[in-house]
GROMACS .gro file of C-alpha atoms in nm:
model
  288
    1MET     CA    1  -0.920  -0.023   2.365
    2GLY     CA    2  -0.663  -0.317   2.389
    3ASP     CA    3  -0.323  -0.324   2.225
    4ARG     CA    4  -0.469  -0.680   2.093
    5ASP     CA    5  -0.740  -0.478   1.915
    6TRP     CA    6  -0.473  -0.396   1.617
    7CYS     CA    7  -0.539  -0.704   1.410
    8CYS     CA    8  -0.374  -0.470   1.119
    9ILE     CA    9  -0.039  -0.581   1.270
   10ASP     CA   10  -0.136  -0.951   1.205
   11ALA     CA   11  -0.306  -0.881   0.891
   12ALA     CA   12   0.007  -0.736   0.734
   13ARG     CA   13   0.186  -1.058   0.748
   14ARG     CA   14  -0.084  -1.303   0.689
   15ARG     CA   15   0.014  -1.556   0.436
   16ARG     CA   16  -0.190  -1.849   0.376
   17VAL     CA   17  -0.177  -1.921  -0.036
   18PRO     CA   18   0.138  -2.141  -0.146
   19ARG     CA   19   0.363  -1.954  -0.387
   20VAL     CA   20   0.653  -2.012  -0.569
   21PRO     CA   21   0.929  -1.747  -0.662
   22LEU     CA   22   0.918  -1.518  -0.972
   23PHE     CA   23   1.243  -1.423  -1.155
   24VAL     CA   24   1.331  -1.207  -1.463
   25GLY     CA   25   1.586  -1.296  -1.720
   26SER     CA   26   1.896  -1.483  -1.561
   27ASP     CA   27   1.866  -1.280  -1.242
   28ASP     CA   28   1.831  -1.536  -0.943
   29THR     CA   29   1.692  -1.247  -0.703
   30PRO     CA   30   1.291  -1.307  -0.682
   31VAL     CA   31   1.103  -1.014  -0.798
   32GLY     CA   32   0.763  -1.173  -0.658
   33SER     CA   33   0.557  -1.466  -0.618
   34VAL     CA   34   0.311  -1.674  -0.804
   35ALA     CA   35   0.032  -1.855  -0.634
   36ARG     CA   36   0.077  -2.247  -0.744
   37ALA     CA   37  -0.276  -2.238  -0.844
   38HIS     CA   38  -0.216  -1.999  -1.123
   39LEU     CA   39   0.106  -2.196  -1.274
   40GLU     CA   40  -0.126  -2.376  -1.506
   41ALA     CA   41  -0.290  -2.083  -1.629
   42LEU     CA   42   0.061  -1.946  -1.735
   43GLY     CA   43   0.139  -2.245  -1.956
   44ARG     CA   44  -0.007  -2.099  -2.254
   45TRP     CA   45   0.301  -1.849  -2.308
   46PRO     CA   46   0.577  -2.084  -2.315
   47THR     CA   47   0.788  -1.819  -2.531
   48LEU     CA   48   0.775  -1.547  -2.252
   49ILE     CA   49   0.703  -1.744  -1.923
   50ASP     CA   50   0.901  -2.055  -1.809
   51VAL     CA   51   0.676  -2.238  -1.532
   52ALA     CA   52   0.822  -2.509  -1.325
   53PRO     CA   53   0.683  -2.670  -1.016
   54ASP     CA   54   0.877  -2.444  -0.785
   55ALA     CA   55   0.951  -2.144  -0.972
   56VAL     CA   56   0.845  -1.906  -1.253
   57ARG     CA   57   1.087  -1.689  -1.462
   58LEU     CA   58   0.978  -1.426  -1.733
   59ARG     CA   59   1.221  -1.401  -2.003
   60ALA     CA   60   1.414  -1.064  -2.028
   61VAL     CA   61   1.258  -0.978  -2.374
   62PRO     CA   62   1.293  -0.631  -2.507
   63ASP     CA   63   0.911  -0.580  -2.561
   64LEU     CA   64   0.870  -0.694  -2.202
   65ASP     CA   65   0.598  -0.465  -2.134
   66ALA     CA   66   0.396  -0.504  -2.422
   67ARG     CA   67   0.403  -0.891  -2.396
   68LEU     CA   68   0.285  -0.887  -2.033
   69ASP     CA   69  -0.001  -0.639  -2.131
   70GLU     CA   70  -0.130  -0.926  -2.368
   71VAL     CA   71  -0.084  -1.170  -2.068
   72HIS     CA   72  -0.267  -0.966  -1.831
   73ALA     CA   73  -0.550  -0.920  -2.043
   74ALA     CA   74  -0.598  -1.274  -2.105
   75LEU     CA   75  -0.560  -1.351  -1.748
   76ARG     CA   76  -0.847  -1.046  -1.655
   77ASP     CA   77  -1.083  -1.219  -1.905
   78ASP     CA   78  -1.030  -1.560  -1.730
   79GLY     CA   79  -1.069  -1.410  -1.409
   80TRP     CA   80  -0.724  -1.438  -1.251
   81ILE     CA   81  -0.638  -1.054  -1.240
   82ARG     CA   82  -0.885  -0.847  -1.037
   83ALA     CA   83  -0.986  -0.505  -0.970
   84TRP     CA   84  -0.843  -0.368  -1.300
   85ARG     CA   85  -0.724   0.001  -1.278
   86ASP     CA   86  -0.583   0.096  -1.639
   87GLU     CA   87  -0.320   0.256  -1.426
   88ARG     CA   88   0.103   0.154  -1.448
   89PHE     CA   89   0.316   0.043  -1.163
   90THR     CA   90   0.678  -0.045  -1.192
   91LEU     CA   91   0.788  -0.381  -1.195
   92TRP     CA   92   1.087  -0.330  -0.931
   93GLN     CA   93   1.384  -0.543  -0.898
   94PRO     CA   94   1.369  -0.528  -0.505
   95ARG     CA   95   1.743  -0.548  -0.419
   96THR     CA   96   1.849  -0.287  -0.669
   97MET     CA   97   1.538  -0.091  -0.709
   98ARG     CA   98   1.589  -0.100  -1.071
   99ALA     CA   99   1.277  -0.064  -1.283
  100LEU     CA  100   1.237  -0.386  -1.506
  101ALA     CA  101   0.889  -0.264  -1.682
  102ALA     CA  102   0.564  -0.100  -1.611
  103ILE     CA  103   0.279  -0.344  -1.572
  104GLU     CA  104  -0.085  -0.282  -1.526
  105ARG     CA  105  -0.143  -0.183  -1.138
  106ALA     CA  106  -0.383  -0.498  -1.067
  107ALA     CA  107  -0.130  -0.731  -1.228
  108ALA     CA  108   0.112  -0.665  -0.930
  109ARG     CA  109  -0.083  -0.839  -0.717
  110PHE     CA  110  -0.133  -1.149  -0.930
  111TRP     CA  111   0.254  -1.172  -0.947
  112GLY     CA  112   0.320  -1.075  -0.597
  113THR     CA  113   0.564  -0.796  -0.678
  114LEU     CA  114   0.710  -0.488  -0.480
  115THR     CA  115   0.453  -0.193  -0.478
  116LEU     CA  116   0.515   0.123  -0.312
  117GLY     CA  117   0.220   0.340  -0.118
  118ALA     CA  118   0.200   0.698   0.016
  119HIS     CA  119  -0.014   0.778   0.309
  120ALA     CA  120  -0.062   1.095   0.506
  121ASN     CA  121  -0.202   1.145   0.854
  122GLY     CA  122  -0.346   1.475   0.828
  123TYR     CA  123  -0.392   1.630   1.168
  124VAL     CA  124  -0.481   1.948   1.376
  125ALA     CA  125  -0.271   1.993   1.689
  126ASP     CA  126  -0.339   2.181   2.004
  127ASP     CA  127  -0.158   2.533   2.091
  128SER     CA  128   0.130   2.283   2.242
  129GLY     CA  129   0.183   2.127   1.908
  130ARG     CA  130   0.012   1.800   2.039
  131PRO     CA  131  -0.219   1.625   1.802
  132ARG     CA  132  -0.567   1.641   1.920
  133ALA     CA  133  -0.767   1.522   1.614
  134LEU     CA  134  -0.706   1.352   1.297
  135TRP     CA  135  -0.908   1.396   0.949
  136ILE     CA  136  -1.055   1.040   0.855
  137ALA     CA  137  -1.147   0.957   0.483
  138GLN     CA  138  -1.424   0.733   0.385
  139ARG     CA  139  -1.378   0.540   0.044
  140SER     CA  140  -1.622   0.547  -0.217
  141PRO     CA  141  -1.880   0.248  -0.214
  142HIS     CA  142  -1.764   0.220  -0.604
  143LYS     CA  143  -1.366   0.191  -0.519
  144PRO     CA  144  -1.246  -0.140  -0.649
  145THR     CA  145  -1.071  -0.218  -0.318
  146ASP     CA  146  -1.197  -0.199   0.036
  147PRO     CA  147  -1.516  -0.002  -0.066
  148GLY     CA  148  -1.675   0.222   0.210
  149LYS     CA  149  -1.401   0.142   0.447
  150LEU     CA  150  -1.210   0.446   0.645
  151ASP     CA  151  -0.892   0.575   0.535
  152ASN     CA  152  -0.629   0.826   0.586
  153LEU     CA  153  -0.708   1.198   0.483
  154VAL     CA  154  -0.433   1.088   0.174
  155GLY     CA  155  -0.342   0.749   0.066
  156GLY     CA  156  -0.265   0.551  -0.252
  157GLY     CA  157  -0.031   0.369  -0.447
  158VAL     CA  158   0.266   0.505  -0.642
  159PRO     CA  159   0.245   0.476  -1.007
  160HIS     CA  160   0.531   0.448  -1.263
  161GLY     CA  161   0.737   0.729  -1.292
  162GLN     CA  162   0.639   0.900  -0.945
  163SER     CA  163   0.825   0.892  -0.650
  164PRO     CA  164   0.633   0.831  -0.306
  165PHE     CA  165   0.612   1.181  -0.229
  166ASP     CA  166   0.550   1.267  -0.587
  167ALA     CA  167   0.221   1.063  -0.556
  168LEU     CA  168   0.156   1.167  -0.225
  169VAL     CA  169   0.127   1.559  -0.360
  170ARG     CA  170  -0.083   1.426  -0.631
  171GLU     CA  171  -0.319   1.231  -0.415
  172GLY     CA  172  -0.321   1.519  -0.179
  173TRP     CA  173  -0.513   1.748  -0.451
  174GLU     CA  174  -0.732   1.455  -0.588
  175GLU     CA  175  -0.864   1.322  -0.245
  176ALA     CA  176  -0.840   1.628  -0.039
  177GLY     CA  177  -0.802   1.926  -0.239
  178LEU     CA  178  -0.487   2.035  -0.081
  179ASP     CA  179  -0.235   2.201  -0.298
  180ALA     CA  180   0.131   2.156  -0.356
  181ALA     CA  181   0.213   2.439  -0.102
  182THR     CA  182   0.000   2.279   0.184
  183MET     CA  183   0.153   1.911   0.104
  184ALA     CA  184   0.514   2.047   0.112
  185ALA     CA  185   0.427   2.046   0.498
  186ALA     CA  186   0.436   1.670   0.533
  187ARG     CA  187   0.691   1.540   0.735
  188PRO     CA  188   0.824   1.160   0.660
  189GLY     CA  189   0.733   0.908   0.930
  190ARG     CA  190   0.844   0.506   0.866
  191VAL     CA  191   0.814   0.283   0.583
  192ILE     CA  192   0.578  -0.001   0.680
  193VAL     CA  193   0.656  -0.333   0.478
  194LEU     CA  194   0.337  -0.540   0.405
  195ASP     CA  195   0.357  -0.894   0.279
  196CYS     CA  196  -0.012  -1.029   0.275
  197ASP     CA  197  -0.246  -1.221   0.107
  198ILE     CA  198  -0.569  -1.004  -0.014
  199ALA     CA  199  -0.842  -1.082  -0.242
  200GLU     CA  200  -0.663  -0.971  -0.557
  201GLY     CA  201  -0.362  -1.187  -0.479
  202LEU     CA  202  -0.050  -1.092  -0.272
  203GLN     CA  203   0.030  -0.743  -0.123
  204HIS     CA  204   0.403  -0.705  -0.117
  205GLU     CA  205   0.434  -0.314  -0.012
  206HIS     CA  206   0.652  -0.056   0.102
  207LEU     CA  207   0.405   0.191   0.268
  208HIS     CA  208   0.570   0.532   0.327
  209VAL     CA  209   0.410   0.724   0.580
  210TRP     CA  210   0.392   1.096   0.640
  211ASP     CA  211   0.259   1.353   0.907
  212LEU     CA  212   0.080   1.659   0.771
  213PRO     CA  213  -0.033   1.915   1.006
  214LEU     CA  214  -0.311   2.141   0.895
  215PRO     CA  215  -0.447   2.472   1.028
  216ARG     CA  216  -0.755   2.451   1.180
  217ASP     CA  217  -0.956   2.659   0.928
  218VAL     CA  218  -0.863   2.430   0.654
  219MET     CA  219  -1.156   2.206   0.512
  220PRO     CA  220  -1.022   1.928   0.287
  221ARG     CA  221  -1.242   1.847  -0.008
  222ASN     CA  222  -1.226   1.541  -0.220
  223GLN     CA  223  -1.203   1.624  -0.616
  224ASP     CA  224  -1.196   1.289  -0.761
  225GLY     CA  225  -1.499   1.112  -0.630
  226GLU     CA  226  -1.301   0.857  -0.492
  227VAL     CA  227  -1.375   0.955  -0.114
  228ALA     CA  228  -1.746   0.956  -0.014
  229ALA     CA  229  -1.703   1.184   0.323
  230LEU     CA  230  -1.419   1.362   0.519
  231ARG     CA  231  -1.450   1.433   0.871
  232LEU     CA  232  -1.210   1.569   1.155
  233VAL     CA  233  -1.199   1.288   1.436
  234PRO     CA  234  -1.069   1.336   1.815
  235VAL     CA  235  -0.751   1.141   1.833
  236ASP     CA  236  -0.888   0.896   2.055
  237GLU     CA  237  -1.178   0.840   1.866
  238ALA     CA  238  -0.939   0.812   1.534
  239LEU     CA  239  -0.724   0.537   1.721
  240ALA     CA  240  -1.024   0.351   1.785
  241LEU     CA  241  -1.143   0.317   1.455
  242ALA     CA  242  -0.804   0.221   1.349
  243ALA     CA  243  -0.770  -0.055   1.606
  244THR     CA  244  -1.088  -0.206   1.592
  245GLY     CA  245  -1.082  -0.263   1.215
  246ALA     CA  246  -1.314   0.015   1.064
  247MET     CA  247  -1.034   0.134   0.857
  248THR     CA  248  -0.839  -0.023   0.584
  249VAL     CA  249  -0.503  -0.235   0.686
  250ASP     CA  250  -0.310   0.022   0.541
  251ALA     CA  251  -0.445   0.295   0.675
  252ALA     CA  252  -0.492   0.147   1.040
  253LEU     CA  253  -0.091   0.072   1.031
  254ALA     CA  254  -0.025   0.437   0.914
  255THR     CA  255  -0.207   0.546   1.201
  256LEU     CA  256  -0.061   0.331   1.452
  257ASP     CA  257   0.270   0.456   1.306
  258PHE     CA  258   0.137   0.819   1.402
  259ALA     CA  259   0.041   0.696   1.738
  260LEU     CA  260   0.339   0.554   1.841
  261ARG     CA  261   0.572   0.846   1.704
  262HIS     CA  262   0.371   1.100   1.864
  263ARG     CA  263   0.338   0.905   2.212
  264LEU     CA  264  -0.039   0.903   2.176
  265LEU     CA  265  -0.085   0.580   2.387
  266ASP     CA  266  -0.031   0.506   2.730
  267ALA     CA  267   0.319   0.404   2.832
  268ALA     CA  268   0.208   0.028   2.881
  269GLN     CA  269   0.036  -0.014   2.566
  270HIS     CA  270   0.293   0.213   2.351
  271ALA     CA  271   0.566  -0.037   2.455
  272ARG     CA  272   0.366  -0.357   2.390
  273LEU     CA  273   0.245  -0.233   2.049
  274ALA     CA  274   0.570  -0.094   1.937
  275GLU     CA  275   0.728  -0.439   2.015
  276ARG     CA  276   0.431  -0.617   1.818
  277ALA     CA  277   0.495  -0.366   1.512
  278ALA     CA  278   0.889  -0.342   1.490
  279SER     CA  279   0.891  -0.658   1.246
  280LEU     CA  280   0.687  -0.443   0.992
  281TRP     CA  281   0.910  -0.162   0.990
  282ARG     CA  282   1.173  -0.139   0.715
  283THR     CA  283   1.528  -0.185   0.833
  284GLY     CA  284   1.690   0.190   0.904
  285ASP     CA  285   1.380   0.331   0.981
  286ALA     CA  286   1.369   0.498   1.334
  287ALA     CA  287   1.231   0.331   1.629
  288ALA     CA  288   0.958   0.419   1.845
   0.00000   0.00000   0.00000
């Protein structure tokens, strides 16, 4: 396994689709971005959306949530919004982290707005406390995104009204059958910033990573049908799966963060990968 195998690092910043900034109201701080190819489709809502060749601006109307619901339903019907979830995400003002609205989760990718994610590397340690194995999940083949790919033990998006840790605790039960007391042992790692084109649009996300030590006799069990299998994998094998693209980009990045913080790579590879990945870490998060 070479450090160039970690394609997730480049994937987290891969941008090819031309986009223009998205604003809300009179604020000149962008809240997202819109693909140039989608500008014409937004022209049918002139009382809500001002469309120019170099920018899109949503009017700050009192019923913005409801108005956007109508827009999103129409865009879904026309095939512009994909992987509909019937789940609310927050439309953030990214500079202040003020909530501007609650929108359909899939629409966040269309608008390229900031989303939050929460992942936990569930691991078993040896007697010295060093991680010796990681729990790996295989996503259900029916998932709307990345069906069948490998994932961290716990991972998901942060819905409107929850903090990243709230979401982690909820996902811990839904995906692995771990109760709140077990999830309370999770310890934060870095926050990884993704800004990349994906099939549904643009993923602009702050991915909050946690470490979750688990006793050897704990057997995670999926509760919500979104995980096809769970298995405990030796660390070296788990890192190889993350490095060679078997995992989702998010999960591979979370696994790499775990490996760097726990010094699970040889010294030369650690130095090279830490340098490559440093641009993905949110400013202020601890260095490797």
